[in-house]
Structures are given as C-alpha cells and as structure tokens.
Backbone as numpy.savetxt, mean C-alpha at the origin, in Angstrom:
# Nx Ny Nz CAx CAy CAz Cx Cy Cz
-13.17 -7.19 -11.66 -14.02 -7.98 -10.82 -15.44 -7.92 -11.39
-16.06 -9.07 -11.60 -17.37 -9.07 -12.22 -18.46 -8.55 -11.27
-19.41 -7.88 -11.87 -20.58 -7.43 -11.10 -21.59 -8.58 -11.09
-22.16 -8.80 -9.93 -23.14 -9.87 -9.81 -24.53 -9.33 -10.13
-25.16 -9.96 -11.10 -26.53 -9.56 -11.45 -27.47 -10.10 -10.38
-28.68 -9.59 -10.37 -29.66 -10.04 -9.37 -29.99 -11.51 -9.55
-29.98 -11.99 -10.79 -30.29 -13.41 -11.01 -29.17 -14.30 -10.48
-27.91 -13.87 -10.63 -26.78 -14.63 -10.07 -26.83 -14.61 -8.54
-27.16 -13.46 -7.98 -27.28 -13.35 -6.52 -28.35 -14.31 -5.99
-29.44 -14.39 -6.68 -30.51 -15.31 -6.27 -30.05 -16.76 -6.36
-29.32 -17.09 -7.42 -28.81 -18.46 -7.57 -27.84 -18.80 -6.44
-27.00 -17.84 -6.07 -26.06 -18.06 -4.96 -26.82 -18.27 -3.66
-27.84 -17.47 -3.43 -28.64 -17.59 -2.21 -29.34 -18.95 -2.13
-29.63 -19.54 -3.26 -30.33 -20.83 -3.29 -29.38 -22.02 -3.19
-28.09 -21.79 -3.15 -27.15 -22.91 -3.00 -27.27 -23.52 -1.61
-27.00 -24.80 -1.54 -27.08 -25.48 -0.24 -25.88 -25.09 0.63
-26.01 -25.34 1.92 -24.93 -25.02 2.86 -23.66 -25.80 2.52
-23.80 -27.05 2.14 -22.63 -27.87 1.78 -21.92 -27.31 0.55
-22.71 -26.89 -0.44 -22.11 -26.31 -1.65 -21.36 -25.02 -1.31
-21.98 -24.19 -0.46 -21.32 -22.95 -0.06 -20.02 -23.22 0.71
-20.05 -24.21 1.57 -18.84 -24.57 2.32 -17.74 -25.05 1.39
-18.10 -25.86 0.39 -17.10 -26.33 -0.57 -16.51 -25.18 -1.36
-17.36 -24.24 -1.76 -16.88 -23.06 -2.51 -15.92 -22.24 -1.65
-16.31 -21.99 -0.42 -15.47 -21.19 0.48 -14.14 -21.89 0.74
-14.17 -23.18 0.98 -12.93 -23.93 1.22 -12.02 -23.91 0.00
-12.60 -24.07 -1.16 -11.81 -24.06 -2.39 -11.20 -22.68 -2.63
-12.00 -21.63 -2.48 -11.48 -20.27 -2.67 -10.39 -19.94 -1.65
-10.63 -20.28 -0.40 -9.66 -19.96 0.66 -8.35 -20.72 0.47
-8.41 -21.91 -0.12 -7.17 -22.66 -0.32 -6.41 -22.23 -1.56
-7.10 -21.58 -2.51 -6.44 -21.19 -3.76 -6.11 -19.71 -3.84
-6.89 -18.88 -3.20 -6.72 -17.43 -3.31 -6.33 -16.83 -1.97
-5.15 -16.22 -1.94 -4.64 -15.59 -0.72 -5.58 -14.49 -0.24
-6.11 -13.70 -1.15 -7.01 -12.61 -0.79 -8.26 -13.16 -0.12
-8.82 -14.24 -0.65 -10.02 -14.84 -0.07 -9.72 -15.38 1.33
-8.58 -16.03 1.48 -8.19 -16.55 2.80 -8.04 -15.41 3.80
-7.32 -14.37 3.43 -7.11 -13.24 4.33 -8.43 -12.56 4.68
-9.32 -12.42 3.70 -10.63 -11.82 3.94 -11.42 -12.64 4.96
-11.45 -13.95 4.78 -12.13 -14.83 5.74 -11.49 -14.72 7.12
-10.18 -14.66 7.14 -9.46 -14.64 8.41 -9.82 -13.40 9.23
-9.77 -12.22 8.62 -9.99 -11.01 9.42 -11.46 -10.69 9.64
-12.35 -11.17 8.77 -13.77 -10.81 8.91 -14.63 -11.87 9.59
-14.17 -13.13 9.61 -15.01 -14.17 10.16 -14.30 -15.08 11.16
-13.06 -15.44 10.90 -12.40 -16.43 11.74 -11.63 -15.82 12.91
-11.14 -14.60 12.75 -10.37 -13.97 13.83 -10.69 -12.47 13.85
-11.90 -12.14 14.24 -12.35 -10.75 14.18 -11.58 -9.83 15.12
-11.14 -10.35 16.27 -10.47 -9.49 17.24 -9.07 -9.09 16.81
-8.26 -10.04 16.37 -6.85 -9.78 16.07 -6.49 -9.94 14.61
-7.42 -10.37 13.80 -7.10 -10.71 12.42 -6.52 -9.56 11.62
-7.11 -8.39 11.77 -6.65 -7.23 10.99 -5.24 -6.82 11.42
-5.00 -6.82 12.72 -3.67 -6.47 13.23 -2.63 -7.50 12.79
-3.01 -8.78 12.81 -2.10 -9.83 12.36 -1.80 -9.67 10.87
-2.82 -9.35 10.08 -2.61 -9.13 8.65 -1.70 -7.94 8.41
-1.87 -6.89 9.21 -1.01 -5.71 9.12 0.45 -6.07 9.40
0.68 -6.81 10.48 2.05 -7.23 10.83 2.63 -8.15 9.76
1.80 -9.04 9.24 2.24 -9.95 8.18 2.62 -9.16 6.93
1.84 -8.15 6.60 2.11 -7.30 5.44 3.42 -6.55 5.64
3.65 -6.02 6.84 4.91 -5.33 7.12 6.10 -6.27 6.96
5.94 -7.50 7.43 7.01 -8.50 7.30 7.27 -8.81 5.83
6.20 -8.95 5.05 6.36 -9.23 3.62 7.03 -8.06 2.89
6.66 -6.85 3.27 7.29 -5.67 2.68 8.77 -5.64 3.04
9.07 -5.97 4.28 10.47 -6.01 4.72 11.25 -7.04 3.91
10.65 -8.19 3.65 11.31 -9.22 2.84 11.51 -8.75 1.40
10.57 -7.96 0.89 10.69 -7.44 -0.47 11.92 -6.54 -0.61
12.32 -5.90 0.46 13.47 -4.99 0.39 14.79 -5.75 0.20
14.80 -7.02 0.55 16.03 -7.80 0.41 16.14 -8.50 -0.93
15.06 -8.54 -1.67 15.04 -9.19 -2.97 15.85 -8.38 -3.98
16.46 -9.05 -4.93 17.21 -8.38 -5.99 16.26 -8.03 -7.13
16.28 -6.78 -7.55 15.41 -6.30 -8.62 16.23 -5.94 -9.83
15.59 -6.01 -10.99 16.26 -5.65 -12.23 16.37 -4.14 -12.34
17.43 -3.70 -12.98 17.60 -2.28 -13.22 19.06 -1.95 -13.47
19.27 -0.99 -14.34 20.62 -0.57 -14.71 21.33 0.13 -13.55
20.58 0.86 -12.75 21.19 1.61 -11.65 20.49 1.24 -10.34
21.07 1.68 -9.26 20.48 1.46 -7.94 19.10 2.13 -7.84
18.96 3.32 -8.45 17.68 4.02 -8.41 16.58 3.23 -9.11
16.91 2.63 -10.25 15.91 1.84 -10.98 15.54 0.58 -10.20
16.51 -0.04 -9.57 16.22 -1.22 -8.75 15.34 -0.83 -7.56
15.64 0.31 -6.95 14.82 0.79 -5.83 13.40 1.13 -6.28
13.26 1.71 -7.45 11.93 2.03 -7.98 11.12 0.76 -8.18
11.75 -0.28 -8.69 11.06 -1.56 -8.87 10.69 -2.18 -7.52
11.56 -2.04 -6.54 11.27 -2.54 -5.20 10.09 -1.78 -4.59
10.08 -0.46 -4.76 8.97 0.34 -4.23 7.65 -0.03 -4.90
7.70 -0.32 -6.20 6.49 -0.75 -6.91 5.97 -2.07 -6.34
6.87 -2.99 -6.02 6.46 -4.27 -5.42 5.85 -4.04 -4.03
6.42 -3.13 -3.28 5.88 -2.82 -1.94 4.49 -2.20 -2.04
4.30 -1.30 -2.98 2.98 -0.68 -3.17 1.96 -1.71 -3.61
2.39 -2.65 -4.42 1.49 -3.72 -4.85 1.01 -4.52 -3.63
1.93 -4.77 -2.71 1.56 -5.52 -1.49 0.61 -4.69 -0.62
0.83 -3.39 -0.54 -0.07 -2.51 0.22 -1.45 -2.51 -0.42
-1.51 -2.52 -1.74 -2.80 -2.56 -2.44 -3.55 -3.85 -2.14
-2.83 -4.96 -2.00 -3.47 -6.22 -1.63 -4.05 -6.11 -0.22
-3.31 -5.47 0.69 -3.81 -5.26 2.05 -5.07 -4.39 2.01
-5.05 -3.36 1.19 -6.16 -2.42 1.08 -7.43 -3.11 0.56
-7.28 -4.09 -0.32 -8.44 -4.82 -0.84 -9.16 -5.58 0.27
-8.41 -6.02 1.25 -8.96 -6.85 2.31 -9.43 -6.01 3.49
-8.64 -5.02 3.84 -8.94 -4.19 5.01 -9.21 -2.76 4.58
-10.21 -2.17 5.16 -10.52 -0.77 4.87 -9.97 0.16 5.94
-9.02 -0.31 6.72 -8.45 0.49 7.80 -7.45 1.48 7.20
-7.86 2.73 7.10 -7.02 3.77 6.49 -5.79 4.10 7.32
-5.89 3.98 8.63 -4.74 4.26 9.50 -3.64 3.23 9.25
-4.01 1.97 9.15 -3.02 0.93 8.87 -2.42 1.11 7.49
-3.25 1.50 6.52 -2.73 1.75 5.18 -1.72 2.90 5.21
-2.04 3.96 5.93 -1.11 5.10 6.06 0.18 4.66 6.75
0.07 3.83 7.76 1.27 3.34 8.45 2.13 2.48 7.53
1.50 1.68 6.68 2.26 0.88 5.72 2.96 1.78 4.69
2.28 2.82 4.25 2.91 3.76 3.31 4.11 4.45 3.96
3.95 4.84 5.22 5.08 5.44 5.94 6.23 4.45 6.08
5.88 3.20 6.36 6.88 2.14 6.50 7.70 2.00 5.21
7.01 2.06 4.08 7.70 1.95 2.78 8.52 3.20 2.51
7.99 4.37 2.85 8.71 5.62 2.58 9.97 5.78 3.43
10.04 5.06 4.52 11.27 5.10 5.34 12.47 4.59 4.54
12.22 3.72 3.59 13.32 3.14 2.80 14.02 4.21 1.96
13.32 4.90 1.06 14.04 5.88 0.23 14.55 7.08 1.02
13.82 7.46 2.07 14.24 8.64 2.82 15.30 8.33 3.88
15.64 7.05 4.05 16.75 6.71 4.93 18.07 6.67 4.15
17.97 6.71 2.83 19.16 6.71 1.97 19.68 8.14 1.81
20.89 8.31 1.34 21.40 9.67 1.10 20.51 10.41 0.09
20.40 11.71 0.27 19.52 12.50 -0.59 20.03 12.59 -2.02
21.29 12.24 -2.27 21.78 12.31 -3.65 21.24 11.17 -4.52
20.45 10.27 -3.94 19.75 9.28 -4.75 18.65 9.96 -5.56
18.16 11.09 -5.06 17.14 11.86 -5.77 17.83 12.82 -6.74
17.08 13.24 -7.74 17.57 14.26 -8.66 18.53 13.77 -9.71
18.65 12.47 -9.89 19.54 11.94 -10.93 18.76 11.84 -12.24
19.41 11.32 -13.25 18.74 11.16 -14.54 17.75 10.00 -14.52
17.77 9.19 -13.47 16.84 8.07 -13.35 15.59 8.55 -12.62
14.71 9.21 -13.35 13.56 9.88 -12.73 12.47 8.90 -12.29
12.56 7.66 -12.71 11.56 6.67 -12.30 11.53 6.55 -10.78
12.68 6.59 -10.17 12.79 6.49 -8.71 12.12 7.68 -8.04
12.47 8.89 -8.47 11.89 10.10 -7.89 10.37 10.10 -8.07
9.92 9.70 -9.24 8.50 9.69 -9.54 7.77 8.68 -8.66
8.34 7.51 -8.49 7.70 6.47 -7.66 7.60 6.94 -6.21
8.65 7.55 -5.69 8.62 8.06 -4.32 7.56 9.17 -4.21
7.51 10.05 -5.20 6.52 11.13 -5.19 5.10 10.58 -5.24
4.88 9.52 -6.00 3.54 8.92 -6.07 3.11 8.38 -4.70
4.05 7.75 -4.01 3.73 7.21 -2.69 3.45 8.34 -1.71
4.26 9.39 -1.76 4.04 10.55 -0.88 2.69 11.19 -1.19
2.37 11.32 -2.46 1.09 11.93 -2.85 -0.08 11.08 -2.35
0.05 9.77 -2.46 -1.00 8.87 -1.97 -1.16 9.02 -0.45
-0.05 9.14 0.25 -0.11 9.32 1.70 -0.75 10.66 2.06
-0.40 11.70 1.32 -0.99 13.02 1.57 -2.51 12.97 1.38
-2.94 12.36 0.29 -4.38 12.25 0.01 -5.08 11.47 1.11
-4.47 10.40 1.53 -5.05 9.56 2.58 -5.18 10.33 3.89
-4.12 11.03 4.26 -4.11 11.74 5.54 -5.02 12.96 5.52
-5.03 13.70 4.42 -5.79 14.95 4.39 -7.27 14.76 4.04
-7.59 13.69 3.30 -8.97 13.57 2.83 -9.73 12.37 3.39
-9.03 11.33 3.80 -9.73 10.12 4.20 -9.65 9.83 5.70
-8.70 10.45 6.39 -8.59 10.25 7.83 -9.18 11.45 8.57
-9.62 11.20 9.78 -10.11 12.30 10.61 -8.98 13.28 10.90
-9.36 14.50 11.16 -8.40 15.58 11.41 -7.49 15.27 12.59
-7.99 14.51 13.57 -7.18 14.20 14.76 -5.95 13.35 14.44
-5.98 12.60 13.36 -4.84 11.76 12.98 -3.80 12.52 12.16
-4.18 13.64 11.65 -3.29 14.41 10.77 -1.98 14.76 11.46
-2.03 15.13 12.71 -0.83 15.53 13.45 0.18 14.38 13.55
-0.32 13.15 13.57 0.58 11.99 13.67 1.47 11.84 12.44
1.00 12.32 11.30 1.70 12.13 10.04 2.32 13.41 9.48
1.86 14.53 9.96 2.20 15.82 9.35 3.71 16.10 9.32
4.41 15.89 10.43 5.84 16.19 10.47 6.64 15.36 9.46
6.35 14.06 9.42 7.09 13.20 8.49 6.79 13.57 7.04
5.54 13.80 6.74 5.17 14.16 5.36 5.84 15.47 4.96
5.82 16.45 5.84 6.45 17.73 5.53 7.96 17.57 5.34
8.57 16.70 6.12 10.01 16.41 5.95 10.27 15.78 4.59
9.43 14.83 4.20 9.58 14.18 2.90 9.38 15.18 1.77
8.38 16.03 1.91 8.13 17.04 0.88 9.30 18.00 0.74
9.89 18.38 1.86 11.03 19.29 1.83 12.19 18.67 1.06
12.48 17.42 1.34 13.57 16.72 0.63 13.27 16.62 -0.86
12.06 16.22 -1.19 11.69 16.08 -2.61 11.79 17.42 -3.34
11.31 18.49 -2.74 11.37 19.80 -3.39 12.81 20.31 -3.51
13.67 19.95 -2.58 15.07 20.39 -2.65 15.85 19.63 -3.71
15.50 18.37 -3.92 16.32 17.53 -4.80 15.73 17.30 -6.18
14.42 17.27 -6.31 13.80 16.84 -7.57 12.69 17.76 -8.03
12.77 19.02 -7.73 11.71 19.95 -8.07 11.59 20.17 -9.58
12.57 19.69 -10.34 12.51 19.84 -11.80 11.47 18.91 -12.43
11.02 17.90 -11.69 9.99 17.00 -12.19 8.61 17.60 -11.92
7.76 17.57 -12.91 6.45 18.21 -12.81 5.62 17.63 -11.66
5.68 16.32 -11.49 4.90 15.69 -10.43 5.32 16.20 -9.06
6.61 16.35 -8.85 7.11 16.82 -7.56 6.87 18.33 -7.43
7.00 19.05 -8.51 6.74 20.50 -8.49 5.29 20.77 -8.09
4.38 19.90 -8.53 2.95 20.07 -8.24 2.57 19.65 -6.81
3.46 18.94 -6.12 3.16 18.58 -4.74 3.19 19.83 -3.86
2.40 19.84 -2.80 2.44 21.01 -1.91 3.78 21.10 -1.19
4.11 22.30 -0.73 5.35 22.48 0.03 5.22 21.86 1.42
4.01 21.87 1.95 3.71 21.24 3.24 2.22 21.01 3.31
1.84 20.19 4.30 0.39 19.96 4.48 -0.09 20.65 5.73
C-alpha cells in the first residue's frame, strides 16, 4: 500500500466534492474492501460491522464446501484453511474489532478439531502446521491484544486445542514451541 506524501495529501484535499464522489463511487464499485470499509464506517455505522462479520462467517462456511487441490485429505484441508485465513485477513483490514477476529479464528478452528484426531501427526505436516499457525495467532490475539476479561471466553477451547496438538503432532518444532496451556 503506497504511503501518501504531504504533497499528495494536499492535492487530494483540493479536489472538488464531485471529483471525490466519483472517486469513491468508482472505488466502491470495483474494490470489495473499499465497499466494505464505506459500509461499516460511513453508511451503516450501527450494524455494518456485525453484518460484515456474519457475511464473513458465511463466506468461510462456503469455502469449506469448495474442492481444493491436494494429494491427501490433509493437504486439501490445509489449502482450505489457508483460504479461510485469507478471508479473515480481509475482514481484519476493514475492521479492527479483535473480538470478532478471535471469533472468526475459533470458527475456522472448529473445522480441523471436529475431525478425528488421526488427521494430525501424519506425514502431511502442512495441515498440522497450518492449524498450529491459526492456534498461535489466536493465542497471541487473546493474550496480548484483548483485555484480560475476554481471556476466560477463549481459554478452555484454546487449551483443548493445544492439548490435542501436543498429543498428536509434538514432533513438529512449531507445535513443540507452543505453550501447553494459556
């Protein structure tokens, strides 16, 4: 993303209202991120963020039904998880709501942890690593970016996930380095 110099900022400030409206309309019609940003920050301040959250959950749910490339089920699941994280990152660019981001990460983590535990610990370590990355991101979010009062809401699930990962895939350095609990 380009940094705006002071001279560019001044030029933008000097644009007419009609020019600014045309720019905003063009951006909102071509760029999903721009449209969503306008929607939650200017057009629907009361419900926009919650609607975007629900829309993101629906899109993530649809991603789970898509067919992904991969030699094994674990590789296909790893690719699906990567697509889900990409969608969460798009949400994060628009909304700075850390609680909603944590809820989306939990929503995605329900997928691998609802499957049998023998999906972990196979020779297809991409899956284990991708799940561990998401868990690590959730741990960082909950322990460092959210207030202490929210920690209890996530602690049991995270500790359950950590227990499963350490039991099945502790041979991977990334999982070995994860805490036993938070």
